[in-house]
Coordinates of C-alpha atoms and ligand atoms in Angstrom, one line a residue:
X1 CA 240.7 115.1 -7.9
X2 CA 238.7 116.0 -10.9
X3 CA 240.3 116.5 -14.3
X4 CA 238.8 118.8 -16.8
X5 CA 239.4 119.7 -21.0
X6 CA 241.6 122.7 -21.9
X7 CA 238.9 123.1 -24.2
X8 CA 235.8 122.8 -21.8
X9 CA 233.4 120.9 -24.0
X10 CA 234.8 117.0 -22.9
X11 CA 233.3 115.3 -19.7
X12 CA 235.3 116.0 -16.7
X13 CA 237.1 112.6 -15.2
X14 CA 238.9 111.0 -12.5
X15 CA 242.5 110.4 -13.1
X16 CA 241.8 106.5 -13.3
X17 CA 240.2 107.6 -17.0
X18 CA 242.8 110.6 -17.6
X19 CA 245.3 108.1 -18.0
X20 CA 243.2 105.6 -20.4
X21 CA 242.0 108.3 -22.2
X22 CA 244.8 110.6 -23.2
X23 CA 243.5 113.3 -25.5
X24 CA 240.4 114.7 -24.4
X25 CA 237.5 114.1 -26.9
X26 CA 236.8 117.4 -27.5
X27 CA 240.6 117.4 -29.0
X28 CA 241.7 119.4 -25.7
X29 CA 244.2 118.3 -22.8
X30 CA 243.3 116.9 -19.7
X31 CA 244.4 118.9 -16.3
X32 CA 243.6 119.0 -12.6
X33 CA 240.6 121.2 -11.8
X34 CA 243.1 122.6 -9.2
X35 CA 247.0 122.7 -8.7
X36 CA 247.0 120.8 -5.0
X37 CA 249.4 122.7 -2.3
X38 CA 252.6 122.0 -0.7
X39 CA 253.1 124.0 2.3
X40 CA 256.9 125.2 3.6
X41 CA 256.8 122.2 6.1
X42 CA 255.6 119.7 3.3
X43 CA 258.4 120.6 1.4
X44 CA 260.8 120.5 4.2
X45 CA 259.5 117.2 5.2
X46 CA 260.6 115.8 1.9
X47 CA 264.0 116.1 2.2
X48 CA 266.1 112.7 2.7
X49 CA 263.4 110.8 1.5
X50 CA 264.1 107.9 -1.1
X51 CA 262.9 109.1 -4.7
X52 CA 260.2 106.5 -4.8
X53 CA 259.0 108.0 -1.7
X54 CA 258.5 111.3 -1.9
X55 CA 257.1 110.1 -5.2
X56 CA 254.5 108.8 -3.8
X57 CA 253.9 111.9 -1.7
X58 CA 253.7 114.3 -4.3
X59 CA 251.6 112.4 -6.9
X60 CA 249.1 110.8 -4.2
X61 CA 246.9 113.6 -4.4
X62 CA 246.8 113.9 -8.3
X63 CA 246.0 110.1 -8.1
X64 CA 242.7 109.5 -6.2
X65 CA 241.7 105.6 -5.8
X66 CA 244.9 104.6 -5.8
X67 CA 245.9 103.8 -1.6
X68 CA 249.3 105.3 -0.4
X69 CA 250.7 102.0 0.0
X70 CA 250.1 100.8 -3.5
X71 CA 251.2 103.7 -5.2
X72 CA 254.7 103.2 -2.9
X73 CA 254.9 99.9 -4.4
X74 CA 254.5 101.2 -7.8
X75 CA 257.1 104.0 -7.3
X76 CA 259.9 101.6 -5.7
X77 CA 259.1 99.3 -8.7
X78 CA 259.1 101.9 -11.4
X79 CA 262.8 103.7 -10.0
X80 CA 264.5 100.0 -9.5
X81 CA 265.0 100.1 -13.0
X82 CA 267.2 103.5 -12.5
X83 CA 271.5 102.6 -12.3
X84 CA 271.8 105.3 -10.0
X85 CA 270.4 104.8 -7.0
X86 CA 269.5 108.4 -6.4
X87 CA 267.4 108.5 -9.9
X88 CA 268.2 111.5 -10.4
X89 CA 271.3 112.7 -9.5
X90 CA 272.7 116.1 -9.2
X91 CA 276.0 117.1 -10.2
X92 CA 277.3 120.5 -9.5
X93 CA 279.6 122.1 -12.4
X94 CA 280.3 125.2 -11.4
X95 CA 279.7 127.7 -8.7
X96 CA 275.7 128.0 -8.9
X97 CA 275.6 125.5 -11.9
X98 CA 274.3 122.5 -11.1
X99 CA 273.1 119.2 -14.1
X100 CA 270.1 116.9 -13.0
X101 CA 271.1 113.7 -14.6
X102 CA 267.7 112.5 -15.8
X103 CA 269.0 109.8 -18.4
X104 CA 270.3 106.9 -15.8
X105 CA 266.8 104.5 -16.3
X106 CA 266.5 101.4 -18.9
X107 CA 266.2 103.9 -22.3
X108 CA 268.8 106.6 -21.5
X109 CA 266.5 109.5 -21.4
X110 CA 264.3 111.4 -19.4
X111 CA 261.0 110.1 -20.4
X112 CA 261.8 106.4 -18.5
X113 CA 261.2 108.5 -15.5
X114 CA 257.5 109.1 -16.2
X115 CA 257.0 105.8 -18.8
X116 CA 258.4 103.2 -16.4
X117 CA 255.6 104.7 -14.1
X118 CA 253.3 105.2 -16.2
X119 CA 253.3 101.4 -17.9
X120 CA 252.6 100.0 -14.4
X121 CA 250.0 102.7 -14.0
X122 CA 248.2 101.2 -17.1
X123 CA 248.5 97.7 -15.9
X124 CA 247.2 98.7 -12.8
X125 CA 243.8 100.2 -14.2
X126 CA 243.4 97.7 -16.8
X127 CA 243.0 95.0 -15.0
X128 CA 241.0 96.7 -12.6
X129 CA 238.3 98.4 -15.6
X130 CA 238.9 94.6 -17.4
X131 CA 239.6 96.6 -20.7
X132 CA 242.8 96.4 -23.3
X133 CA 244.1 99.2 -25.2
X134 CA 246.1 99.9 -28.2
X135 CA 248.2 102.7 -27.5
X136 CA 249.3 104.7 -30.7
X137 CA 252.0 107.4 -30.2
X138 CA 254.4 109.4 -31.3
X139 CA 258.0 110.1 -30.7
X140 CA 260.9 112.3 -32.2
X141 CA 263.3 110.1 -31.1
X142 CA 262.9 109.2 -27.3
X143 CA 259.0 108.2 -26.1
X144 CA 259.5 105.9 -28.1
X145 CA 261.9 103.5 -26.8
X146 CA 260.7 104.5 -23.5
X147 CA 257.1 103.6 -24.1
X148 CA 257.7 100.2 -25.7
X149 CA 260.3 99.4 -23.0
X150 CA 257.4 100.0 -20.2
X151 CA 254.9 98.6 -22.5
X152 CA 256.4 95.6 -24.3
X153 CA 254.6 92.0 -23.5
X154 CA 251.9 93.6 -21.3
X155 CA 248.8 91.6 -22.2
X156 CA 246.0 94.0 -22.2
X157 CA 248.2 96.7 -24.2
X158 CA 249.0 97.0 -28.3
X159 CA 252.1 99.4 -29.1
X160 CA 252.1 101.1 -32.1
X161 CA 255.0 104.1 -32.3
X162 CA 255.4 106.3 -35.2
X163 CA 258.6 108.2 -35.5
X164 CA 259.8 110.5 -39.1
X165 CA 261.5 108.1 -41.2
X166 CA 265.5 109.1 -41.6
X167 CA 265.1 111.8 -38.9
X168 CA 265.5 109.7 -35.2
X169 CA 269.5 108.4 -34.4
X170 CA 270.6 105.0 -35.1
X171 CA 270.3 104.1 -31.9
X172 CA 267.3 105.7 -31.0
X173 CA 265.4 103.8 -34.1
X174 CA 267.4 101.1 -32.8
X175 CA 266.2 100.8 -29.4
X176 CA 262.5 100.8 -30.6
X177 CA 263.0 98.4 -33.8
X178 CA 264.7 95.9 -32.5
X179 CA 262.1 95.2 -29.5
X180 CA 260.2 91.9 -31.4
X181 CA 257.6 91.4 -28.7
X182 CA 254.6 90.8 -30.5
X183 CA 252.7 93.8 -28.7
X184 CA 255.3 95.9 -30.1
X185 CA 254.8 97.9 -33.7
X186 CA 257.3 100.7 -34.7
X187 CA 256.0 102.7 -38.0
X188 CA 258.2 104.4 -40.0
X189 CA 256.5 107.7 -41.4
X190 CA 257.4 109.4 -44.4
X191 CA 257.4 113.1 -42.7
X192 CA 258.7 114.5 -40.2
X193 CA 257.3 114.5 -36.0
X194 CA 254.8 117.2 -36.4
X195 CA 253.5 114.8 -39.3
X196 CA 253.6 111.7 -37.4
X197 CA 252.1 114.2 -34.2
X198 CA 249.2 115.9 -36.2
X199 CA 248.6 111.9 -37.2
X200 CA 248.1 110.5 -33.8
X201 CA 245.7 113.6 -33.1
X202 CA 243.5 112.9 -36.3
X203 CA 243.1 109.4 -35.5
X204 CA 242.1 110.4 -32.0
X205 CA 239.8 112.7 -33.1
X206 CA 238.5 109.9 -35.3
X207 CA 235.9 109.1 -32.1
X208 CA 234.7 106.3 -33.9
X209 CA 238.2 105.0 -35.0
X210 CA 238.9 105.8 -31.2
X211 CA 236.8 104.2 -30.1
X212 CA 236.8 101.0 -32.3
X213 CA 240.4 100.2 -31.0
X214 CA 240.0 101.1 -27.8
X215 CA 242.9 104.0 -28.4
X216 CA 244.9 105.3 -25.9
X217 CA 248.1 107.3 -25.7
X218 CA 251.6 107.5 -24.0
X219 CA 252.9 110.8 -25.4
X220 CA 253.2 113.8 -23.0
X221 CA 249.6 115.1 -24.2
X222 CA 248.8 112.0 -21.3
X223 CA 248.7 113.7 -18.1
X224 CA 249.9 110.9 -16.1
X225 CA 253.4 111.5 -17.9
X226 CA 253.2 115.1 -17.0
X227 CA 253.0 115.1 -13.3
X228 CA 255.4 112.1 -13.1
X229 CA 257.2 114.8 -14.1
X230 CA 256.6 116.7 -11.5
X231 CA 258.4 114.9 -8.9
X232 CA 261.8 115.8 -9.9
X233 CA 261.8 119.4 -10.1
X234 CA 260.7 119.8 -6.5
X235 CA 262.9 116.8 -5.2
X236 CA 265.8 118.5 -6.2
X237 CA 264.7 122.1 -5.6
X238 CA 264.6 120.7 -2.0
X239 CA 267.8 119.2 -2.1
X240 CA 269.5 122.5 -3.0
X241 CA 267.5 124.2 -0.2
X242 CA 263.7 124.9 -1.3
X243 CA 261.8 126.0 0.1
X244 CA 264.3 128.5 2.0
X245 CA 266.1 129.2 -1.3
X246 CA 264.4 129.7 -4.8
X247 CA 266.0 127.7 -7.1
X248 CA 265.9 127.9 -11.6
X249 CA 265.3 125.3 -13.8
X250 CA 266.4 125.5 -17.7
X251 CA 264.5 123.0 -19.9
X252 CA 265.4 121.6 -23.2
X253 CA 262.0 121.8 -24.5
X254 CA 260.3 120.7 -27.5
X255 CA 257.0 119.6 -27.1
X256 CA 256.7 121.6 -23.5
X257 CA 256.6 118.7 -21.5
X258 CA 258.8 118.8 -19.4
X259 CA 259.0 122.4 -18.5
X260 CA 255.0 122.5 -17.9
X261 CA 255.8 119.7 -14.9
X262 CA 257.9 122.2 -13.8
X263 CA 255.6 125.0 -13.9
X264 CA 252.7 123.0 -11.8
X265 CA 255.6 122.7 -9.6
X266 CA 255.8 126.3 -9.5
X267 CA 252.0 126.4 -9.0
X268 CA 252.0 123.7 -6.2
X269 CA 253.7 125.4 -4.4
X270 CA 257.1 125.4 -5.1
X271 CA 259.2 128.8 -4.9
X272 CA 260.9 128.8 -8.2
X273 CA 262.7 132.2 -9.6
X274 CA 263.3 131.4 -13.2
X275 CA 262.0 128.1 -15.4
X276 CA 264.0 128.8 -18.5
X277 CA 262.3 127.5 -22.3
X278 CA 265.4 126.7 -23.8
X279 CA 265.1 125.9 -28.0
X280 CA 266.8 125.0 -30.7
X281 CA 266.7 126.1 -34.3
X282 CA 263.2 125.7 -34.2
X283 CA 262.1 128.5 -31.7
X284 CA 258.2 128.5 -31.7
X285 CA 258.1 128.7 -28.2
X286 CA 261.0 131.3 -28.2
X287 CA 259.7 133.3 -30.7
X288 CA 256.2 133.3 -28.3
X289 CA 258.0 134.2 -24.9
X290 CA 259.7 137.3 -27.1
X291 CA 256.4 138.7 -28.7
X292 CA 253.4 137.0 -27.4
X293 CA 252.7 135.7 -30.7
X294 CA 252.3 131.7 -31.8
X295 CA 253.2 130.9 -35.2
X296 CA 254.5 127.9 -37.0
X297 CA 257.6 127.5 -39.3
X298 CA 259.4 125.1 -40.9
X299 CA 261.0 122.1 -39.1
X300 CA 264.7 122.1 -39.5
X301 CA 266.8 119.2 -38.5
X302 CA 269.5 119.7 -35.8
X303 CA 271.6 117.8 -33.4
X304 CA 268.9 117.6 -30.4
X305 CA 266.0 115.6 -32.9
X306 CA 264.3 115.4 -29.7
X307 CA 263.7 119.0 -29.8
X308 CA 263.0 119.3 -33.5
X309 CA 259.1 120.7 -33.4
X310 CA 257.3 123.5 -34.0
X311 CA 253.6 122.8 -32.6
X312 CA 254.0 121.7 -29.0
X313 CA 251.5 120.0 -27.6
X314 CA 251.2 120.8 -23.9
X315 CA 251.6 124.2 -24.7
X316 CA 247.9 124.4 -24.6
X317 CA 247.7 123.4 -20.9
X318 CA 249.8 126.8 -20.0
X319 CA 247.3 128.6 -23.0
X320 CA 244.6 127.6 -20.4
X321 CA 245.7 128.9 -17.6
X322 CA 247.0 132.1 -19.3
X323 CA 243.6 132.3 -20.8
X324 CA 241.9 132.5 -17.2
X325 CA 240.7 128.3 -17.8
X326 CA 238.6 129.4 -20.1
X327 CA 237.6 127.2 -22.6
X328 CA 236.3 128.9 -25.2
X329 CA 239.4 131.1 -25.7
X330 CA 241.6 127.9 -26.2
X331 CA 239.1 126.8 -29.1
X332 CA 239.7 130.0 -30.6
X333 CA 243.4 129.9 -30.6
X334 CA 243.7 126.2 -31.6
X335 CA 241.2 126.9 -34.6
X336 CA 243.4 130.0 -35.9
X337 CA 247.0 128.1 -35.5
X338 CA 244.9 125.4 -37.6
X339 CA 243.6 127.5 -40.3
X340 CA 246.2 130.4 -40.3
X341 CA 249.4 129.0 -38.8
X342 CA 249.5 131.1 -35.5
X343 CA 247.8 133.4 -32.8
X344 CA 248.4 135.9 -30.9
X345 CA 247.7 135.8 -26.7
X346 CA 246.8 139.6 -25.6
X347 CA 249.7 141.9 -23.6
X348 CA 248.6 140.5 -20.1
X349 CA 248.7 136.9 -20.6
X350 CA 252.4 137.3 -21.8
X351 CA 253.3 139.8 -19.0
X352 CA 251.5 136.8 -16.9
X353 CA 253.9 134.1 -18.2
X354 CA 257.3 136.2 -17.3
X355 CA 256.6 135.8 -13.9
X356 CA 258.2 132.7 -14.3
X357 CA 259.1 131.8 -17.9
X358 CA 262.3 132.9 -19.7
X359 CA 263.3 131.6 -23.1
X360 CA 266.4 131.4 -25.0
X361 CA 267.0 129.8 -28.7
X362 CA 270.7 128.0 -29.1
X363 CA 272.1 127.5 -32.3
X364 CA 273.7 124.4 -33.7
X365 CA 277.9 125.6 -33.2
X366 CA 276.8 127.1 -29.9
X367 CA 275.2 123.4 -28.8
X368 CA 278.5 122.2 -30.4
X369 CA 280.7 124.8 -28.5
X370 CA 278.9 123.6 -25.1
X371 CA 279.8 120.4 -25.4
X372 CA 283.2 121.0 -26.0
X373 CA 283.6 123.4 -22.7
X374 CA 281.7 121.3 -20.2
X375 CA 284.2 118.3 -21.5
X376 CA 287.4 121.2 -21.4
X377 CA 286.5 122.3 -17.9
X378 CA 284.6 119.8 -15.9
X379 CA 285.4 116.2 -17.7
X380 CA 282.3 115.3 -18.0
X381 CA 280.6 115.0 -21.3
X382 CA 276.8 116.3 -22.2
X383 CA 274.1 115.6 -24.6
X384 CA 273.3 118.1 -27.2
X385 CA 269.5 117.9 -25.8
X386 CA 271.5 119.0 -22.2
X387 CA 273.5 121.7 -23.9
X388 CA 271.6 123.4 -25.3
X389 CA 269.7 123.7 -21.8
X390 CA 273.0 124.6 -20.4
X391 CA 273.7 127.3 -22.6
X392 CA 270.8 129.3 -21.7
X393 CA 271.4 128.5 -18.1
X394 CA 274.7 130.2 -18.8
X395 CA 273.6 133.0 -21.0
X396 CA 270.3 134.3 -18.9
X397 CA 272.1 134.4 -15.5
X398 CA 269.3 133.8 -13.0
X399 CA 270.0 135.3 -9.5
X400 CA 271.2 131.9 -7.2
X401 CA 271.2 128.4 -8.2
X402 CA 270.0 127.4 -11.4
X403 CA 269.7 123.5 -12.7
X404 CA 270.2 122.3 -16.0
X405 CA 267.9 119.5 -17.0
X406 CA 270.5 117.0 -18.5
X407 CA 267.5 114.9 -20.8
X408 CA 269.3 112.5 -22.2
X409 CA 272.9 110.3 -22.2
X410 CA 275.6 111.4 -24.5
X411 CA 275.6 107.6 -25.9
X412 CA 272.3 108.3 -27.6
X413 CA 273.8 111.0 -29.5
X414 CA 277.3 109.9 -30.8
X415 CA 277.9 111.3 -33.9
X416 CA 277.4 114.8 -32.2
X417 CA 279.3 114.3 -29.9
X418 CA 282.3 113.2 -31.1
X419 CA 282.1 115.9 -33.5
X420 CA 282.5 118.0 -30.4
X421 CA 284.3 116.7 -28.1
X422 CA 286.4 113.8 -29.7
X423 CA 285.1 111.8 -27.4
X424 CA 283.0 108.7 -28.7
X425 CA 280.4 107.5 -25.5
X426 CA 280.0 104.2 -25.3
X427 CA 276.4 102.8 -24.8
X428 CA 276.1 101.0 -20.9
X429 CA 276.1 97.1 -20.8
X430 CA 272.9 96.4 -21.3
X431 CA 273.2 98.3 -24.8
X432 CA 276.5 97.1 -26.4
X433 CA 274.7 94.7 -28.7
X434 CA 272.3 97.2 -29.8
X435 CA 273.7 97.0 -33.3
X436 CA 273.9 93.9 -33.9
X437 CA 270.3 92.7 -32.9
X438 CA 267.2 92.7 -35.2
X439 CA 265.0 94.9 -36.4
X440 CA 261.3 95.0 -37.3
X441 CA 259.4 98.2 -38.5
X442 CA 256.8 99.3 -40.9
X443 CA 257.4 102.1 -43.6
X444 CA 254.0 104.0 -44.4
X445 CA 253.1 107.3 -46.4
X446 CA 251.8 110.1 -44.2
X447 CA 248.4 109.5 -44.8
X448 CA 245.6 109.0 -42.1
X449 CA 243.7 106.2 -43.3
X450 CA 247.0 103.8 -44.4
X451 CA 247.7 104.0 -41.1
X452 CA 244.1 103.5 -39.6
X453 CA 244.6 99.8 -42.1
X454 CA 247.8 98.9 -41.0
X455 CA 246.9 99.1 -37.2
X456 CA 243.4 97.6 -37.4
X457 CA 245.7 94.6 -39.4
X458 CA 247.9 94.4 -36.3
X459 CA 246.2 94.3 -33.3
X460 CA 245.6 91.8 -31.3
X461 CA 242.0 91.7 -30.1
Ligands
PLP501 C1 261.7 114.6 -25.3 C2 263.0 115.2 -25.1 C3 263.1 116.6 -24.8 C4 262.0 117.6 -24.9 O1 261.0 117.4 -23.9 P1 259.6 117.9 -24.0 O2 258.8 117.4 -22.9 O3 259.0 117.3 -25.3 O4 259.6 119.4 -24.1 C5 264.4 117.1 -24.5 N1 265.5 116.3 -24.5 C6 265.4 115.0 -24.7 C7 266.6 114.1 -24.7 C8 264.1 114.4 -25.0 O5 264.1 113.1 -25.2

């Protein structure tokens, strides 16, 4: 498997590279020169398995060079870490309803699923290349904790994780800060994600800064997050009957993520009736699945700071394919949302993307209001990340079973809530001394070349 730039001027690459590289040098996203194919009976003949092992099954062909029995061994050791045994465990709510709990590994959100892969992924290929990186990423509240838990003491790795200063939880600054490995360094940026974001990109598109530290990245703009990704939407789709019934997703989305894994899914193979885009307050991707048109706004905070952005990265791997893989177009587009704030895609690539894609924008008392039902009727308390997934499950009304992507645990989101549900969700074991432990972080200006200082300070090699 080949991977190639969303903007078609970077050198193609095996998926041993992909994974070091992260960001494509010609400041596009790496994807698979073709979606590999699940037939009917493939699918069929992944129900029962163990998550590790149909893991293993779905990624192998994304992940040439690495043998079927080594990749096993990564997948069994990446899901140990998971308190459920199933990893990701379905629970039905309702008639049709159903929540895929995502949040049961070491970090309490989704992204363990793909980092606690993904960090053994990177050990793997170091040692095999002989290199080191220094990984620089960014997180609204989640990577974060879930990259420095799957990178923390790994020799041939440097950490550094930027999150927007007074906008992340307690405990999700918590769970990065006070991790005092000396591989580990969380920065505290004065600005918000898109700041700490658009930061990460310049210094990546700094190829000689890039290049200098050997710079690599964890956030979902690295495919091998992605199509870890992957794995869950069509494990569970099967479970509920795929491929004989067509199942919907809805996806809390911010940075489009986790909803794109769903849609190569989709494009693997998958039958899928609806994969639902479901926002918050800030509705860029909304706004585009209503109109066809791309355009930034403000960043407002809201209960689901996991969600709080308004340029989403991966979008520009769905761009692609609605442009027809062509290059060129993406360029374009990237170059006007740069120097005018948004784009437009023309009538076909939009009517393209409803095929699948719905959308649906939740307000704050409506998250609030979710929360407070799911706890009325079922006893079982959600995240605001989940509700507001939930709610557009509920509102748009897919034909047959829809699952609601539950992203995070409600412990990592207390204040919320108890604000509404009354209910205060305590943390697991492993977390009750969370607040008690140290912390060590970095405050810095949001300003490229501060930062560029402060990590060349840091680092190891
Ligand atoms: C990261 C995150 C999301 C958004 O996922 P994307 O892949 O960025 O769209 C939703 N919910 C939670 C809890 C998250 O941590």
């Amino acid at each position: 498997m080949q991977y190639i730039s969303t903007r078609g001027q970077a050198p193609d690459l095996d998926f041993g590279d992909v994974l070091l590289t992260g960001l494509a040098r010609d400041g596009g996203l790496y994807v698979p020169s073709d979606w590999p194919q699940l037939s009917h009976d493939d699918l069929r003949g992944l129900a029962g398995l163990p998550y590790s092992e149909a893991a293993a099954r779905i990624l192998q062909p994304f992940m040439d060079g690495i043998g079927g029995d080594e990749l096993l061994e990564m997948t069994r050791a990446a899901y140990t870490s998971f308190a459920d045994p199933g990893v990701v465990p379905l629970r039905q709510l309702s008639d049709g309803h159903w929540l895929m709990e995502l949040f049961h590994g070491p970090t309490l959100a989704f992204k363990d699923v793909a980092m606690q892969l993904l960090g053994r992924l990177f050990d793997r290929e170091l040692s095999r290349q002989q290199r080191r990186v220094t990984i620089v990423g960014a997180t609204s509240g989640d990577t974060g904790s879930a990259a420095i838990e799957a990178c923390k003491d790994r020799d041939a790795i440097d950490i550094f994780i930027l999150y927007p200063h007074g906008r992340v939880t307690e405990v999700q600054r918590r769970q990065m800060t006070t991790v005092l490995s000396d591989n580990v360094h969380n920065i505290a940026i004065e600005g918000t994600f898109d700041d700490c974001q658009a930061l990460v990109k310049a210094a990546f598109n700094d190829l000689a800064f890039r290049d200098e530290i050997s710079m690599s990245a964890v956030n979902s703009i690295n495919w091998a997050r992605v199509v870890a990704q992957v794995v869950y939407y069509i494990t569970t789709a099967v479970a509920l009957g795929a491929p004989d019934r067509k199942v919907s997703f809805a996806v809390p989305t911010g940075n489009f993520g986790c909803v794109f894994a769903g849609y190569a899914a989709a494009r693997m193979g998958l039958p899928m009736d609806k994969l639902i885009v479901s926002t918050n307050r800030n509705d860029i991707l909304y706004r585009f699945f209503q109109t066809g048109s791309y355009r930034m706004d403000q960043v407002v905070a809201t209960q689901s700071p996991s969600m709080d952005i308004q340029v989403a990265s991966n979008f520009e791997r769905l761009l692609f394919d609605l442009a027809d893989r062509d290059g060129g177009t993406v360029r374009r587009q990237m170059a006007e949302l740069a120097e005018q704030g948004g784009f437009e895609v023309p009538p076909a690539a939009l009517q393209q993307a409803h095929r699948i894609f719905r959308s649906h924008r939740v307000d704050e008392a409506a998250t609030t209001a979710t929360i407070g039902d799911v706890y009325r009727d079922n006893g079982i308390i959600i995240d605001p990340h989940t509700a507001v997934g939930l709610r557009a499950a509920l509102d748009l009304v897919p034909d047959g079973p829809v699952i609601t992507l539950a992203t995070a645990h409600p412990a990592k989101f207390p204040d919320a809530v108890e604000k509404a549900c009354g209910i205060r969700p305590p943390l697991p074991a492993h977390l009750t001394d969370l607040y008690e432990r140290e912390e060590r972080y970095a405050t810095l200006p949001n300003d490229l070349a501060t930062l560029q200082d402060h990590i060349r300070g840091l680092r190891r090699n």
